[in-house]
Coordinates of C-alpha atoms and ligand atoms in Angstrom, one line a residue:
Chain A
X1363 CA 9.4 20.2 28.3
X1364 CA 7.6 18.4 31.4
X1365 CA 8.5 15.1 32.0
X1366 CA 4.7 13.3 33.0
X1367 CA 6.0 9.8 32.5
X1368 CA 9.3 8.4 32.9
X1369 CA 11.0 9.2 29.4
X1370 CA 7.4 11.0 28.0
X1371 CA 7.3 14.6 28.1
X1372 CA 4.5 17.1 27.5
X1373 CA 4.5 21.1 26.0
X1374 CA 2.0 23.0 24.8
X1375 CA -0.3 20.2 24.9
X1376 CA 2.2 18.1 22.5
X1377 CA 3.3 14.6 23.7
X1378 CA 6.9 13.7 22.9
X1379 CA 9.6 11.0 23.5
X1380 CA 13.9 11.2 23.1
X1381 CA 14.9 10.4 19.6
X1382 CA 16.8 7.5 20.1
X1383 CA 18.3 7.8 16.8
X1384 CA 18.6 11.6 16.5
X1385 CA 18.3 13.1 12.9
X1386 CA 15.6 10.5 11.9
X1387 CA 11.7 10.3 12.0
X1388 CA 9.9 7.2 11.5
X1389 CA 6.5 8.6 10.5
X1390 CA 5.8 12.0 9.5
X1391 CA 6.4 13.3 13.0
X1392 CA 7.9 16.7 13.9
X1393 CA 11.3 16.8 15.4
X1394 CA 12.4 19.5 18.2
X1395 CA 15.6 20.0 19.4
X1396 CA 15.6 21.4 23.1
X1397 CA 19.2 22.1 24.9
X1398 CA 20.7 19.9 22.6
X1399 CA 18.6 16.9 23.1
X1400 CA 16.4 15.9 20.2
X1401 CA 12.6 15.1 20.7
X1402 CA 10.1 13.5 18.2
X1403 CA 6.8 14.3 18.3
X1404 CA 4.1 11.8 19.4
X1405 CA 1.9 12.3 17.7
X1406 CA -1.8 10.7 19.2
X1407 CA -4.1 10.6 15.9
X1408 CA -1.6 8.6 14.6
X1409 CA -0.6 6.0 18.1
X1410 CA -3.5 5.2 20.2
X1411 CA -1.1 4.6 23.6
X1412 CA -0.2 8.7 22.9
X1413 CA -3.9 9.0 22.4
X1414 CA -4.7 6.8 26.1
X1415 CA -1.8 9.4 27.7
X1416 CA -3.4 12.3 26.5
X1417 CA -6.9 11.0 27.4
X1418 CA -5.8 10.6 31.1
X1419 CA -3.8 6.8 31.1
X1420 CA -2.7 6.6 34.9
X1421 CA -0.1 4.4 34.7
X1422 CA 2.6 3.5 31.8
X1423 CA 4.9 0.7 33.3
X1424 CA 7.6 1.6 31.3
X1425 CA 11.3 3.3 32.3
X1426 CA 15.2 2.6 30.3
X1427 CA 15.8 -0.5 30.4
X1428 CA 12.4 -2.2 30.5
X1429 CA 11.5 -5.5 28.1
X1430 CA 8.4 -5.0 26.3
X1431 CA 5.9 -7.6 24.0
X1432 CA 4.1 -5.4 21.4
X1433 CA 1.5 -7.4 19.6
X1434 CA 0.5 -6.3 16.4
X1435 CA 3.6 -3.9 15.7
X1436 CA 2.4 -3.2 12.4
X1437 CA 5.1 -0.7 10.9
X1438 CA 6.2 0.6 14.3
X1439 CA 5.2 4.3 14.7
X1440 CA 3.9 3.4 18.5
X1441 CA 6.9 0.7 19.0
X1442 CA 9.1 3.4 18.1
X1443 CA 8.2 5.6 20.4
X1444 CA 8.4 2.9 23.3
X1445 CA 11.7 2.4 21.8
X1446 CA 12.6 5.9 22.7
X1447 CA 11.2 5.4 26.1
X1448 CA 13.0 2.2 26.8
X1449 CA 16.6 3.0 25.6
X1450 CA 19.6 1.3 24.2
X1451 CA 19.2 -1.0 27.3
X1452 CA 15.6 -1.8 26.5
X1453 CA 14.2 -4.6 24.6
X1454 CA 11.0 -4.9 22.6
X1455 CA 9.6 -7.5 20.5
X1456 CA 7.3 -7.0 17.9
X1457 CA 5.2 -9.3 16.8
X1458 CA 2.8 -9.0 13.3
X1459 CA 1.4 -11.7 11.0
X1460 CA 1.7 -9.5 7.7
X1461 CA 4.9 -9.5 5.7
X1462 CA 3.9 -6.4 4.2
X1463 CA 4.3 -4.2 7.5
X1464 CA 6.6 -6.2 8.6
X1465 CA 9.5 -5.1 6.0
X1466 CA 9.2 -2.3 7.0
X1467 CA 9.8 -2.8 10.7
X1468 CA 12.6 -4.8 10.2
X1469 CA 14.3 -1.9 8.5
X1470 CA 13.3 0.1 11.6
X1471 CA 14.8 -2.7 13.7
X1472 CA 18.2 -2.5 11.5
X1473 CA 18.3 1.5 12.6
X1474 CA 17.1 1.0 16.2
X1475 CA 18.9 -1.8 18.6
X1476 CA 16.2 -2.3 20.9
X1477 CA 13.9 -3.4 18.4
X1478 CA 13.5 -7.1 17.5
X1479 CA 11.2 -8.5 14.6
X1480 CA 8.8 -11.4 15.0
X1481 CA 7.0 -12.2 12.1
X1482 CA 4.3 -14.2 13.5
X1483 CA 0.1 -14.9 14.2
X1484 CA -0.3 -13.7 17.8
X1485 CA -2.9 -16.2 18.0
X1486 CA 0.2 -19.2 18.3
X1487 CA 2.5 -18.2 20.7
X1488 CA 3.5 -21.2 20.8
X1489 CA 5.5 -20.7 17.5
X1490 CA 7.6 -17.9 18.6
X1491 CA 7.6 -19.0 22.5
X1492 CA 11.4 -20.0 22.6
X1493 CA 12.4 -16.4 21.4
X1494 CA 10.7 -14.8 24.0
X1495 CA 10.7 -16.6 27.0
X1496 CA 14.2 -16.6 27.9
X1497 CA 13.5 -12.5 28.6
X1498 CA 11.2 -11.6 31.7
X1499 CA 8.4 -9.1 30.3
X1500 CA 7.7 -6.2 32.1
X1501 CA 4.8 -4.9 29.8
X1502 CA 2.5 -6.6 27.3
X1503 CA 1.1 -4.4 24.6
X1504 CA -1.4 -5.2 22.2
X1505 CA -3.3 -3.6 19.5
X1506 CA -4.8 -6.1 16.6
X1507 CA -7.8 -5.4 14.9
X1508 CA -9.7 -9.3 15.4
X1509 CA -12.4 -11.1 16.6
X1510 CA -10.5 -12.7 19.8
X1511 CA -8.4 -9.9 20.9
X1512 CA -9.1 -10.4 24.2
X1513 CA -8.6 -14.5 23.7
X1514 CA -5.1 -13.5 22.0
X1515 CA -4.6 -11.2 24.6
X1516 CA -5.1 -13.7 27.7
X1517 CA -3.3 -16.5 25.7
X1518 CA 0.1 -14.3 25.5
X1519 CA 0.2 -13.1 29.3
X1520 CA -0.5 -16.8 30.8
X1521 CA 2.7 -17.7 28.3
X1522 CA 5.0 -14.7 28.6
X1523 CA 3.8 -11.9 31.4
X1524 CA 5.0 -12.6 35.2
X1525 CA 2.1 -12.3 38.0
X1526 CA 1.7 -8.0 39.2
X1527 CA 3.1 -7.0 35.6
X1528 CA 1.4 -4.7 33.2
X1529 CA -0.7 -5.5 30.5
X1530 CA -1.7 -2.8 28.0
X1531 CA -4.5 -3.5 25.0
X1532 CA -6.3 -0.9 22.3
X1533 CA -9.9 -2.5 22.1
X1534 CA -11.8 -1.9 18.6
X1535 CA -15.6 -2.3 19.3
X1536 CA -15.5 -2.6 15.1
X1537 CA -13.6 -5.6 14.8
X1538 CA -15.5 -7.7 17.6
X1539 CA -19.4 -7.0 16.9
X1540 CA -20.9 -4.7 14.4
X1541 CA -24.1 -4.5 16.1
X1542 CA -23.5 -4.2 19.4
X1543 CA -22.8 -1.1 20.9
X1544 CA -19.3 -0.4 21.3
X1545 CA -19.6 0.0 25.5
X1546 CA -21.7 -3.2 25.1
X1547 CA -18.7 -4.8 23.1
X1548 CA -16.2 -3.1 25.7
X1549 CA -17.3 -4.2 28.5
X1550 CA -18.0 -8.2 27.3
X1551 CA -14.2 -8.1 26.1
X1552 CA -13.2 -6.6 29.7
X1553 CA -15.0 -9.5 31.2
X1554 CA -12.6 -11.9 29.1
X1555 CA -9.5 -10.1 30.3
X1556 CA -10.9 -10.3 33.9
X1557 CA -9.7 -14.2 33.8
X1558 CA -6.1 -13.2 33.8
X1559 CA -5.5 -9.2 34.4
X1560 CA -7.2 -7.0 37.3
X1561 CA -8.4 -4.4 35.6
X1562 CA -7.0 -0.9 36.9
X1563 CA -8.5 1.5 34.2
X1564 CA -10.3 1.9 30.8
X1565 CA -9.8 4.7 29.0
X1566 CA -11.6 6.1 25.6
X1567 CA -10.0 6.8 22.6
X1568 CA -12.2 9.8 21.6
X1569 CA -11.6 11.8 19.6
X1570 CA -8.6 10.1 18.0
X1571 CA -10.1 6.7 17.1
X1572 CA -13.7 6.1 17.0
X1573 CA -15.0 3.2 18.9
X1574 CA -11.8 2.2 20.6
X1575 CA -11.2 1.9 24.5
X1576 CA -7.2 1.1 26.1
X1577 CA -7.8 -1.5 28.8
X1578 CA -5.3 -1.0 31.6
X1579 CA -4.5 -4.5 33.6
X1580 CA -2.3 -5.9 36.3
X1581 CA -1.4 -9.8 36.1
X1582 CA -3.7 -11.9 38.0
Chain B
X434 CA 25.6 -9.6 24.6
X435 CA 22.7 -12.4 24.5
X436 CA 20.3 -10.6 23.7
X437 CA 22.4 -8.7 20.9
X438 CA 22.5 -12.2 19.2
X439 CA 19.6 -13.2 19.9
X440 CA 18.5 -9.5 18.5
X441 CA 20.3 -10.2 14.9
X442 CA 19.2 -14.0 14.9
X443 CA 15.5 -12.9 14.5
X444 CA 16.0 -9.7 12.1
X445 CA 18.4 -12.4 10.0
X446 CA 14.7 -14.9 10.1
X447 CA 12.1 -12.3 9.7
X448 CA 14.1 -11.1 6.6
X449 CA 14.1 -14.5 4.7
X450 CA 10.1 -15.0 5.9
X451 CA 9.6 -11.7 4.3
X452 CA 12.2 -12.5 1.5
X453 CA 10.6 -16.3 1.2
X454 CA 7.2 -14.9 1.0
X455 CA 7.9 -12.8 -2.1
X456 CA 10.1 -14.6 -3.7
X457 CA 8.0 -15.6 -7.3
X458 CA 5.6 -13.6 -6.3
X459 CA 6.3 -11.5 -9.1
X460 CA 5.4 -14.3 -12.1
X461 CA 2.1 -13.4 -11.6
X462 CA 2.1 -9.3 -11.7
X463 CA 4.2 -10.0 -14.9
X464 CA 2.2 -12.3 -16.6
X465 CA -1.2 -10.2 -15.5
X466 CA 0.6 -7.1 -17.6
X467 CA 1.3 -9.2 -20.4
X468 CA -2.2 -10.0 -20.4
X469 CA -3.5 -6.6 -20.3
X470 CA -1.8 -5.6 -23.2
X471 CA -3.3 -8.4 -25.5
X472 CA -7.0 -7.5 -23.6
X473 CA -6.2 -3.8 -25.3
X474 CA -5.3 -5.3 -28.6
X475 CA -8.4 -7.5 -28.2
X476 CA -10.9 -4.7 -27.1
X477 CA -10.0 -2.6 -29.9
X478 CA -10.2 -5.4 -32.6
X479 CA -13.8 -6.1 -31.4
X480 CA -14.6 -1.9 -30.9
X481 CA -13.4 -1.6 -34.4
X482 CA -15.7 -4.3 -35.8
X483 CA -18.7 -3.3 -34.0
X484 CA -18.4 0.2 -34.9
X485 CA -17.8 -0.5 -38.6
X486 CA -20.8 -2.5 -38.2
X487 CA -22.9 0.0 -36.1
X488 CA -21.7 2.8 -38.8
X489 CA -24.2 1.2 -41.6
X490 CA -27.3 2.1 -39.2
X491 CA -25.7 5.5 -38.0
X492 CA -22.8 6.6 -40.2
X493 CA -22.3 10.1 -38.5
X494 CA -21.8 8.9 -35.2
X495 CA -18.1 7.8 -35.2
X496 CA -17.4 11.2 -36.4
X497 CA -18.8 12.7 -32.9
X498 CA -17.5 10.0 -30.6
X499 CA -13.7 9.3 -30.7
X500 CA -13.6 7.6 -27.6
X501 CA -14.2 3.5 -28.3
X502 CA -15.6 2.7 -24.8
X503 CA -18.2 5.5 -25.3
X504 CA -19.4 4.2 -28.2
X505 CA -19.9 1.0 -27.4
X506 CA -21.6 2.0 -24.7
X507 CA -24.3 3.5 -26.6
X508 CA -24.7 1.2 -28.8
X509 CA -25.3 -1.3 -26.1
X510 CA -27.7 1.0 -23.9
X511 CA -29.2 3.4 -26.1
X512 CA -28.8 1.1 -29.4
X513 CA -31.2 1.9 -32.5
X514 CA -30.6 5.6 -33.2
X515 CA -34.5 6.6 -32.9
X516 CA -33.6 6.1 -29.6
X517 CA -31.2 8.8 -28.8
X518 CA -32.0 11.0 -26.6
X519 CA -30.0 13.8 -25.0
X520 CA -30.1 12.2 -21.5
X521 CA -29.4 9.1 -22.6
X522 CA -26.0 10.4 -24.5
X523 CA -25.3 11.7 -21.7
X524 CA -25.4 9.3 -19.3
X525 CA -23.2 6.6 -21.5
X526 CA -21.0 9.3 -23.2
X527 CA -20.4 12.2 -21.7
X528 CA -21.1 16.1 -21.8
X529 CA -20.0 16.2 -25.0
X530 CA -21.6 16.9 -28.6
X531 CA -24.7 15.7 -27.1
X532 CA -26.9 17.9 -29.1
X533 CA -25.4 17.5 -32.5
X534 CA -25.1 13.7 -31.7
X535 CA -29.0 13.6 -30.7
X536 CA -29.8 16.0 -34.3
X537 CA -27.5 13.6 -36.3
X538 CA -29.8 10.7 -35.7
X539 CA -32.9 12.2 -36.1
X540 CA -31.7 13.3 -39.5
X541 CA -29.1 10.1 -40.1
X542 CA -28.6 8.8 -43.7
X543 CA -27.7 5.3 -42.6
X544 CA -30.3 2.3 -42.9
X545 CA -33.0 1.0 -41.0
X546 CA -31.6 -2.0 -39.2
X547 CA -33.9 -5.1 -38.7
X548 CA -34.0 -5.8 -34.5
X549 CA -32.4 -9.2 -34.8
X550 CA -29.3 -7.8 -36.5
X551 CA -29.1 -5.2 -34.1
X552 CA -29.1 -7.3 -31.2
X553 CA -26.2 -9.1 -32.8
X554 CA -24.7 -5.8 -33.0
X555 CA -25.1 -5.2 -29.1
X556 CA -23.8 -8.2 -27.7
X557 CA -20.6 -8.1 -29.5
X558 CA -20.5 -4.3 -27.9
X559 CA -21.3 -6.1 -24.6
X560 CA -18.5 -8.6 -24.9
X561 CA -16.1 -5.6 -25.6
X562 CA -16.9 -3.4 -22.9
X563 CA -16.3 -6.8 -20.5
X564 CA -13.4 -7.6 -21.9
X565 CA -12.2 -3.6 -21.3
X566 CA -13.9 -3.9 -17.5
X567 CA -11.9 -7.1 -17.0
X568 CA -8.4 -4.8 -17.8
X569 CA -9.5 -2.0 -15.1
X570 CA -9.8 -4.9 -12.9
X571 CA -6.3 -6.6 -14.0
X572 CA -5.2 -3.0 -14.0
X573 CA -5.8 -2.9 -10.1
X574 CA -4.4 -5.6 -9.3
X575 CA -1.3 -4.9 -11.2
X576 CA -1.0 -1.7 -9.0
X577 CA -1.5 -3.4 -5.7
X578 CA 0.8 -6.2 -6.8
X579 CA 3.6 -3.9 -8.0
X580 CA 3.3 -1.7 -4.8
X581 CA 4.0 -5.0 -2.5
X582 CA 6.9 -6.7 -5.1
X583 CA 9.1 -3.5 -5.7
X584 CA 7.0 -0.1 -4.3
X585 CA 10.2 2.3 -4.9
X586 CA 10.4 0.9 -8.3
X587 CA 7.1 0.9 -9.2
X588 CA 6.5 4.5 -7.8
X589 CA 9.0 5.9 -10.1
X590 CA 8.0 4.1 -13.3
X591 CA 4.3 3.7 -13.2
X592 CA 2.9 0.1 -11.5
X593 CA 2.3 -0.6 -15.8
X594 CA 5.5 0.1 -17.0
X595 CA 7.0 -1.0 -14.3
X596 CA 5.5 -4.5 -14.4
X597 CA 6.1 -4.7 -18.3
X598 CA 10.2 -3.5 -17.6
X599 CA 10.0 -6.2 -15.0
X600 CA 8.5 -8.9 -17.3
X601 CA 11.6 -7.8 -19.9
X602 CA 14.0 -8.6 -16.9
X603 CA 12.8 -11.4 -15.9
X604 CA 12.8 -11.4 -12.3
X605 CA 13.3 -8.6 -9.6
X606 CA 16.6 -10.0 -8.9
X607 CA 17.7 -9.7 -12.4
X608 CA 16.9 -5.7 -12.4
X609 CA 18.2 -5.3 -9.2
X610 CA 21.9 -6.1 -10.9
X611 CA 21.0 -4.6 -14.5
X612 CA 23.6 -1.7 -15.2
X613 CA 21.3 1.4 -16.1
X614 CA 22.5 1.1 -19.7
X615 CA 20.0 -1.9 -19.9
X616 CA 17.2 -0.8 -18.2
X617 CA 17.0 1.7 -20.5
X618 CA 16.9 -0.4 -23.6
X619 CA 14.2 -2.6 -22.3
X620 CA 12.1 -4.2 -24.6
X621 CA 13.8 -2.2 -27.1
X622 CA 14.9 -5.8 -28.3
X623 CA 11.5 -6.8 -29.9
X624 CA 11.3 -3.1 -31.0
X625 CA 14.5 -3.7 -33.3
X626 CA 12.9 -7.1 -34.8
X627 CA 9.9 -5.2 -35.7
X628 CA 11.6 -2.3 -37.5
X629 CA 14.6 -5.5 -39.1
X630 CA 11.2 -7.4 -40.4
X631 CA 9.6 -3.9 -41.7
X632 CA 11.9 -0.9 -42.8
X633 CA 8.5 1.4 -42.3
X634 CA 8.9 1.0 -38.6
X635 CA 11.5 3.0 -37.5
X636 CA 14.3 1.8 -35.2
X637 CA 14.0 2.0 -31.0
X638 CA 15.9 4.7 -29.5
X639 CA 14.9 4.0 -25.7
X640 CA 13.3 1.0 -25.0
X641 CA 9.9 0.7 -23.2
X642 CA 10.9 3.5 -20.9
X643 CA 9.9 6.2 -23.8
X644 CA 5.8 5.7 -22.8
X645 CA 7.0 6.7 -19.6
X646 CA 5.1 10.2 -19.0
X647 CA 8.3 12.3 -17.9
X648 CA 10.3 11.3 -21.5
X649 CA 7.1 11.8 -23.8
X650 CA 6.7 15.4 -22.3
X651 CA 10.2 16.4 -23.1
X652 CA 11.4 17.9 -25.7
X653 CA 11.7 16.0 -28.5
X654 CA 15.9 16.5 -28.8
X655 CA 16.2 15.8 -24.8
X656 CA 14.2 12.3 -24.4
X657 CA 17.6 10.4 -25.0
X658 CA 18.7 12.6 -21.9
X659 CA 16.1 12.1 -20.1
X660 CA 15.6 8.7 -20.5
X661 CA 19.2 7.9 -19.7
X662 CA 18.2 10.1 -16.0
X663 CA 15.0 7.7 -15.4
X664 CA 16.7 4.7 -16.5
X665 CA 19.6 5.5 -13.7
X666 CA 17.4 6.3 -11.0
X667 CA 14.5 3.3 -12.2
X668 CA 18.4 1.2 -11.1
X669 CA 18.6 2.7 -8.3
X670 CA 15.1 1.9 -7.4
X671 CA 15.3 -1.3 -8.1
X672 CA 18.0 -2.4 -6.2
X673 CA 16.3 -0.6 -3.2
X674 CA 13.3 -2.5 -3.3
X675 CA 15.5 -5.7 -4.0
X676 CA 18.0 -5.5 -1.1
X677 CA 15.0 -4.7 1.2
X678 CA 16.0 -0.9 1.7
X679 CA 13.6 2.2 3.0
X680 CA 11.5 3.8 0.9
X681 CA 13.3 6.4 -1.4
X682 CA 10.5 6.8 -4.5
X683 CA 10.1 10.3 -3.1
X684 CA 13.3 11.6 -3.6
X685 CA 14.1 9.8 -6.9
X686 CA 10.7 11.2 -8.1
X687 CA 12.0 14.9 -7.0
X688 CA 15.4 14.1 -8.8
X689 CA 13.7 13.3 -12.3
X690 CA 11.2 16.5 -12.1
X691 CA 14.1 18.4 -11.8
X692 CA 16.1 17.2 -14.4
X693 CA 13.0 17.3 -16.2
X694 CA 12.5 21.0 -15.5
X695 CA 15.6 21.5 -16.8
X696 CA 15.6 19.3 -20.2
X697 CA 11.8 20.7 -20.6
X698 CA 12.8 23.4 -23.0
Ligands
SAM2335 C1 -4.0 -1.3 13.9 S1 -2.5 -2.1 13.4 C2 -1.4 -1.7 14.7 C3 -0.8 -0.3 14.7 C4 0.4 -0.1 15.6 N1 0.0 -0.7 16.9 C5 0.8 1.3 15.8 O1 0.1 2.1 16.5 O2 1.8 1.7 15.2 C6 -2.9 -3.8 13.7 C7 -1.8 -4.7 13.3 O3 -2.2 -6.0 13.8 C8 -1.7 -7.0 12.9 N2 -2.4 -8.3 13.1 C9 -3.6 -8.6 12.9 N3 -3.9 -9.9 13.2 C10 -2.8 -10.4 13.8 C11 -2.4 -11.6 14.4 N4 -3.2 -12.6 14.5 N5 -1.1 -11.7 14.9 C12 -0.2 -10.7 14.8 N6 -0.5 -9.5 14.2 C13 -1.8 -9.3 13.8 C14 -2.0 -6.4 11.5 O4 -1.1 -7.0 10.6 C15 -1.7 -4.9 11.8 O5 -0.3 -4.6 11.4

């Protein structure tokens, strides 16, 4: 096991994080138990920030303790690996409009206690603002399949991410235009997050997810 | 410490959003099964009548085609039986008999039908086969429904049977706290009017569990067993999906096929 990230490690070309919660998976990862410590596979067709560290992410902002605002948390295979990263001292919120996922992430918040349930539209802040701001964000993640990604995006850092912190989003060329092509789409959407992020890196998503790009970003 | 309550405060909220948001929900899944049961009856009313009608042009056919939606279906695309040929069989009825079906016609002792008549004939085949496309649809919908109201529950029963038991209950809640006992007598109730009003029908054993696939492939001494084993774990299910636990329809499933395997014989 090599650790390339604080709390990530890396063998035999496998990505993996600490089970927080030994003895239980939250997807249909594999679990390996090395010197006593138990890892869960993470697994990178199935959480496109494994599939951004495997395609070459340079930086990922996160170490124990670390407060994080996932947007679009759907039923938490990528939060829960983030939750593995962060520790029992960590914190992350995750946020999702659809009560369907979201049962199921509150059962996964019940079993892990750095996980917090929002049931929410991303595209209000405002409505879950007093829950969240009395925490300082170090990392803003997002990954929502819509029109205004980048708009939701831009509207949660000017509420909740402090200037120089890290902001984090999968873009789907699908969901924004489905005739333009998808560096054309990219690269418009980038030009939206310009307004508050300084954009550090964009990786590709190949061959794990078609058409998607992670857009790396520092806090204007 | 804070953040700990803070933490619990907003699993306690999402809960009742979630809990708030599905709460009635399941009216309408119950009332959509009750309907698809009466669009059976109603289909096969109007097949009947259409083939009984049909059956004065073409006698011979209902002998060859046992299946009511395939019928129809020729009678509506093909219609008049100079007109059957072996590709069109095919195409509205299948693989099979095709050649004796096509023979049969050419050779058919049933009476030339006037075209007006027939088109009457047609469009009450028409209506039919709508009114059997409208169940797939409702049948669909019951299945999505079922899988968002009580997925654990409806795993283990069928989304069907599990929206007719939960039509009998009443209400998810009410299953939720039905000792097994119950469950398993479901709809058994109107079942025991039936046989009180007519001695021919014979009294319910099991309730509406019996159509369920692992107590009809049983042997026919064990079904009381095994429907006592599906009603418990059908509970147990139920409360699951109820109290907002993790999904468990795997493992109950893997319970029954083994007391299944065992009761088989
Ligand atoms: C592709 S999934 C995210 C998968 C997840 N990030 C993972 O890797 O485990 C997108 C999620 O965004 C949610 N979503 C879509 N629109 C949203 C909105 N306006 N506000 C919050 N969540 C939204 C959907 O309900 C869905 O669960």
């Amino acid at each position: 096991m090599k650790q390339i990230f604080s709390g990530v490690y890396s063998s035999n070309g496998k990505l993996f994080t600490r089970n927080l919660v030994p003895g239980r998976k939250v997807y249909s990862e594999q679990l390996v138990s090395k010197r006593s410590t138990e890892f869960r596979e993470w697994v990178p067709w199935r959480s496109k920030l494994a599939a951004a560290i495997k395609n070459g992410l340079r930086e990922l902002p996160l170490r124990k303790g670390a407060t994080v605002l996932y947007l679009g948390s759907s039923e938490g295979t990528t939060a829960s690996h983030i939750s593995d990263i962060i520790g029992g001292k960590g914190l992350l919120f995750g946020v999702d409009v659809s009560e369907r996922v979201m049962r199921k992430f509150i059962q996964l918040c019940e079993a892990r206690p750095n996980l917090v349930p929002v049931l929410a539209d991303a595209n209000k802040p405002e409505s879950y603002r007093e829950h969240i701001e009395g925490s300082s964000i170090d990392l803003l993640y997002q990954d929502i399949s819509q029109k205004n990604q980048a708009e939701i995006f831009n509207k949660n850092a000017a509420l909740f991410l402090p200037k120089e912190k890290t902001g984090l989003i999968a873009l789907k060329a699908k969901s924004i235009s489905q005739r333009e092509s998808p560096k054309k789409v990219f690269e418009k959407e980038i030009a939206v997050l310009e307004k508050e992020f300084r954009i550090k890196q964009v990786v590709l998503l190949q061959p794990f997810e078609k058409d998607h790009a992670m857009v790396l970003g520092e806090k204007r | 410490m804070e953040i700990e309550k803070l933490r619990k405060k907003l699993i306690g909220k999402a809960k009742k959003q979630v809990q708030e948001k599905y709460a009635g929900r399941e009216s309408h899944v119950i009332r959509a099964a009750a309907v698809l049961q009466d669009l059976d009856a109603c289909f096969n009313l109007l097949a009947e009548h259409c083939i009984e009608w049909y059956s004065m042009h073409f006698p011979e056919l209902k002998g060859m085609v046992k299946d009511n939606q395939a019928f129809l279906k020729l009678v509506y695309f093909v219609g008049e039986r100079g007109k059957f040929s072996e590709k069109g069989v095919k195409e509205q009825a299948g693989e099979k008999n095709v050649k004796r079906i096509v023979a049969a016609a050419k050779k058919s002792m049933g009476s030339a039908i006037e075209e007006g008549m027939l088109k009457e004939v047609q469009l009450l085949a028409l209506n039919a086969l709508n009114l059997r496309e409208e169940r797939d649809f409702l049948l669909r919908f019951i299945e999505k429904e079922m899988e968002a109201v009580a997925g654990n529950f409806s795993k283990v029963a069928g989304a069907l049977l599990a929206a007719k038991l939960l039509g009998e209950a009443g209400s998810l809640r009410k299953l939720a706290l039905m000792p097994s006992s119950t469950i398993q007598l479901l709809g058994a109730e109107k079942a025991l009017f039936r046989h009180l009003r007519n001695k021919q029908v014979k009294p319910p054993k099991h309730g509406l569990i019996y159509m369920h696939p692992l107590v009809q492939k049983v042997a026919r001494g064990n079904r009381g067993k095994m429907a006592r084993a599906l009603a418990g774990k059908l509970g147990i299910a139920a409360k699951a999906d109820y109290f907002g636990k993790t999904d468990i329809a795997a493992k109950l499933q893997q319970d029954l096929e083994q007391r299944f395997n065992q009761l088989k014989e």
